[in-house]
Amino acid sequence: KAGVTQTPRYLIKTRGQQVTLSCSPISGHRSVSWYQQTPGQGLQFLFEYFSETQRNKGNFPGRFSGRQFSNSRSEMNVSTLELGDSALYLCASSLVAHGGDTQYFGPGTRLTVL
Amino acid sequence: DQQVKQNSPSLSVQEGRISILNCDYTNSMFDYFLWYKKYPAEGPTFLISISSIKDKNEDGRFTVFLNKSAKHLSLHIVPSQPGDSAVYFCATNTGNQFYFGTGTSLTVIP
């Protein structure tokens, strides 16, 4: 089975721009979660989608949004970029995200905001 | 609030010795725990998990111990190898969300 894929792997944007990141989960996985990792920080949860519905949301401003398509692929959008948005954005997929489920991560998208 | 806590941000161990990484959690209802390993600029890789019906799970050099009364789990790596140098995250899932600790950076010194 192919793993979780994320595109693009690297992005450079300037303040005020917007960006869209893409994630393709493992085949058969219906839950997709997004995380932000900055230097010295753990994994900050952004949101989780299941069957095209956002089920959980972390404590991030409304500039961060996402969606999930019928094939479980997910996109994350950040509008009006700020310098502090520079981070590694990780996507993870799991079957259902309940109970004894395991989450598998993609390689991440490194976003740099200048 | 941090549901899962890793109080040691870093750990250094000599090659061949045991590495012990610790994790505490807040909610006694959590019943499934995972450890992930992360290299710089890569996504975390699933390492090992444990269900609350067990107090130990072993996979090769990696063993996870769960102490439910203390709400504590630990990851033991024996023997430690230089390639084990990475950041280790403990995690749990409840409802529809996974909770991760802040990570412990392990350095194995050759």
JSON list of C-alpha atoms in Angstrom, two decimals, chain A residues 9 35 37 41-43 45 48 55-56 88 90 94 96-108 110, chain B residues 2 31-32 34 36 38 40-46 49 87 89 93-103:
[
{"chain": "A", "resi": 9, "resn": "ARG", "atom": "CA", "xyz": [7.11, 19.20, -0.19]},
{"chain": "A", "resi": 35, "resn": "TYR", "atom": "CA", "xyz": [-0.76, 19.24, 12.33]},
{"chain": "A", "resi": 37, "resn": "GLN", "atom": "CA", "xyz": [5.15, 21.65, 13.84]},
{"chain": "A", "resi": 41, "resn": "GLN", "atom": "CA", "xyz": [7.17, 22.65, 19.55]},
{"chain": "A", "resi": 42, "resn": "GLY", "atom": "CA", "xyz": [5.34, 19.40, 19.50]},
{"chain": "A", "resi": 43, "resn": "LEU", "atom": "CA", "xyz": [2.63, 18.57, 17.04]},
{"chain": "A", "resi": 45, "resn": "PHE", "atom": "CA", "xyz": [-3.39, 19.82, 16.05]},
{"chain": "A", "resi": 48, "resn": "GLU", "atom": "CA", "xyz": [-9.51, 16.39, 11.53]},
{"chain": "A", "resi": 55, "resn": "ARG", "atom": "CA", "xyz": [-15.05, 16.50, 13.23]},
{"chain": "A", "resi": 56, "resn": "ASN", "atom": "CA", "xyz": [-12.47, 18.25, 15.37]},
{"chain": "A", "resi": 88, "resn": "LEU", "atom": "CA", "xyz": [6.33, 21.92, 8.84]},
{"chain": "A", "resi": 90, "resn": "LEU", "atom": "CA", "xyz": [1.98, 17.31, 8.57]},
{"chain": "A", "resi": 94, "resn": "SER", "atom": "CA", "xyz": [-6.13, 6.62, 9.93]},
{"chain": "A", "resi": 96, "resn": "VAL", "atom": "CA", "xyz": [-11.48, 5.92, 11.61]},
{"chain": "A", "resi": 97, "resn": "ALA", "atom": "CA", "xyz": [-9.42, 7.66, 14.37]},
{"chain": "A", "resi": 98, "resn": "HIS", "atom": "CA", "xyz": [-11.34, 5.82, 17.08]},
{"chain": "A", "resi": 99, "resn": "GLY", "atom": "CA", "xyz": [-10.11, 3.59, 19.86]},
{"chain": "A", "resi": 100, "resn": "GLY", "atom": "CA", "xyz": [-7.20, 1.39, 18.91]},
{"chain": "A", "resi": 101, "resn": "ASP", "atom": "CA", "xyz": [-6.60, 3.06, 15.59]},
{"chain": "A", "resi": 102, "resn": "THR", "atom": "CA", "xyz": [-3.12, 4.11, 14.45]},
{"chain": "A", "resi": 103, "resn": "GLN", "atom": "CA", "xyz": [-2.33, 7.32, 12.63]},
{"chain": "A", "resi": 104, "resn": "TYR", "atom": "CA", "xyz": [0.19, 7.33, 9.78]},
{"chain": "A", "resi": 105, "resn": "PHE", "atom": "CA", "xyz": [1.99, 10.47, 8.72]},
{"chain": "A", "resi": 106, "resn": "GLY", "atom": "CA", "xyz": [3.08, 11.89, 5.43]},
{"chain": "A", "resi": 107, "resn": "PRO", "atom": "CA", "xyz": [6.51, 13.48, 4.93]},
{"chain": "A", "resi": 108, "resn": "GLY", "atom": "CA", "xyz": [5.17, 16.98, 5.50]},
{"chain": "A", "resi": 110, "resn": "ARG", "atom": "CA", "xyz": [7.79, 22.77, 4.69]},
{"chain": "B", "resi": 2, "resn": "GLN", "atom": "CA", "xyz": [-1.73, 19.08, 27.47]},
{"chain": "B", "resi": 31, "resn": "ASP", "atom": "CA", "xyz": [-6.97, 3.24, 26.69]},
{"chain": "B", "resi": 32, "resn": "TYR", "atom": "CA", "xyz": [-4.62, 3.17, 23.71]},
{"chain": "B", "resi": 34, "resn": "LEU", "atom": "CA", "xyz": [1.36, 5.00, 20.67]},
{"chain": "B", "resi": 36, "resn": "TYR", "atom": "CA", "xyz": [6.29, 7.71, 17.16]},
{"chain": "B", "resi": 38, "resn": "LYS", "atom": "CA", "xyz": [10.63, 11.55, 14.02]},
{"chain": "B", "resi": 40, "resn": "PRO", "atom": "CA", "xyz": [14.24, 16.20, 11.12]},
{"chain": "B", "resi": 41, "resn": "ALA", "atom": "CA", "xyz": [12.22, 17.36, 8.10]},
{"chain": "B", "resi": 42, "resn": "GLU", "atom": "CA", "xyz": [10.30, 14.07, 7.95]},
{"chain": "B", "resi": 43, "resn": "GLY", "atom": "CA", "xyz": [6.91, 12.98, 9.18]},
{"chain": "B", "resi": 44, "resn": "PRO", "atom": "CA", "xyz": [6.68, 10.91, 12.38]},
{"chain": "B", "resi": 45, "resn": "THR", "atom": "CA", "xyz": [6.89, 7.16, 11.93]},
{"chain": "B", "resi": 46, "resn": "PHE", "atom": "CA", "xyz": [4.74, 4.83, 14.00]},
{"chain": "B", "resi": 49, "resn": "SER", "atom": "CA", "xyz": [1.56, 0.83, 20.58]},
{"chain": "B", "resi": 87, "resn": "VAL", "atom": "CA", "xyz": [12.61, 12.91, 18.47]},
{"chain": "B", "resi": 89, "resn": "PHE", "atom": "CA", "xyz": [6.52, 11.42, 20.63]},
{"chain": "B", "resi": 93, "resn": "ASN", "atom": "CA", "xyz": [-6.39, 8.75, 20.87]},
{"chain": "B", "resi": 94, "resn": "THR", "atom": "CA", "xyz": [-9.80, 9.29, 22.29]},
{"chain": "B", "resi": 95, "resn": "GLY", "atom": "CA", "xyz": [-12.99, 10.05, 20.51]},
{"chain": "B", "resi": 96, "resn": "ASN", "atom": "CA", "xyz": [-11.92, 11.26, 17.11]},
{"chain": "B", "resi": 97, "resn": "GLN", "atom": "CA", "xyz": [-8.68, 12.95, 18.00]},
{"chain": "B", "resi": 98, "resn": "PHE", "atom": "CA", "xyz": [-5.08, 11.99, 18.63]},
{"chain": "B", "resi": 99, "resn": "TYR", "atom": "CA", "xyz": [-3.15, 13.81, 21.35]},
{"chain": "B", "resi": 100, "resn": "PHE", "atom": "CA", "xyz": [0.61, 14.09, 21.16]},
{"chain": "B", "resi": 101, "resn": "GLY", "atom": "CA", "xyz": [3.24, 14.95, 23.72]},
{"chain": "B", "resi": 102, "resn": "THR", "atom": "CA", "xyz": [5.83, 17.64, 23.01]},
{"chain": "B", "resi": 103, "resn": "GLY", "atom": "CA", "xyz": [8.51, 15.08, 22.25]}
]
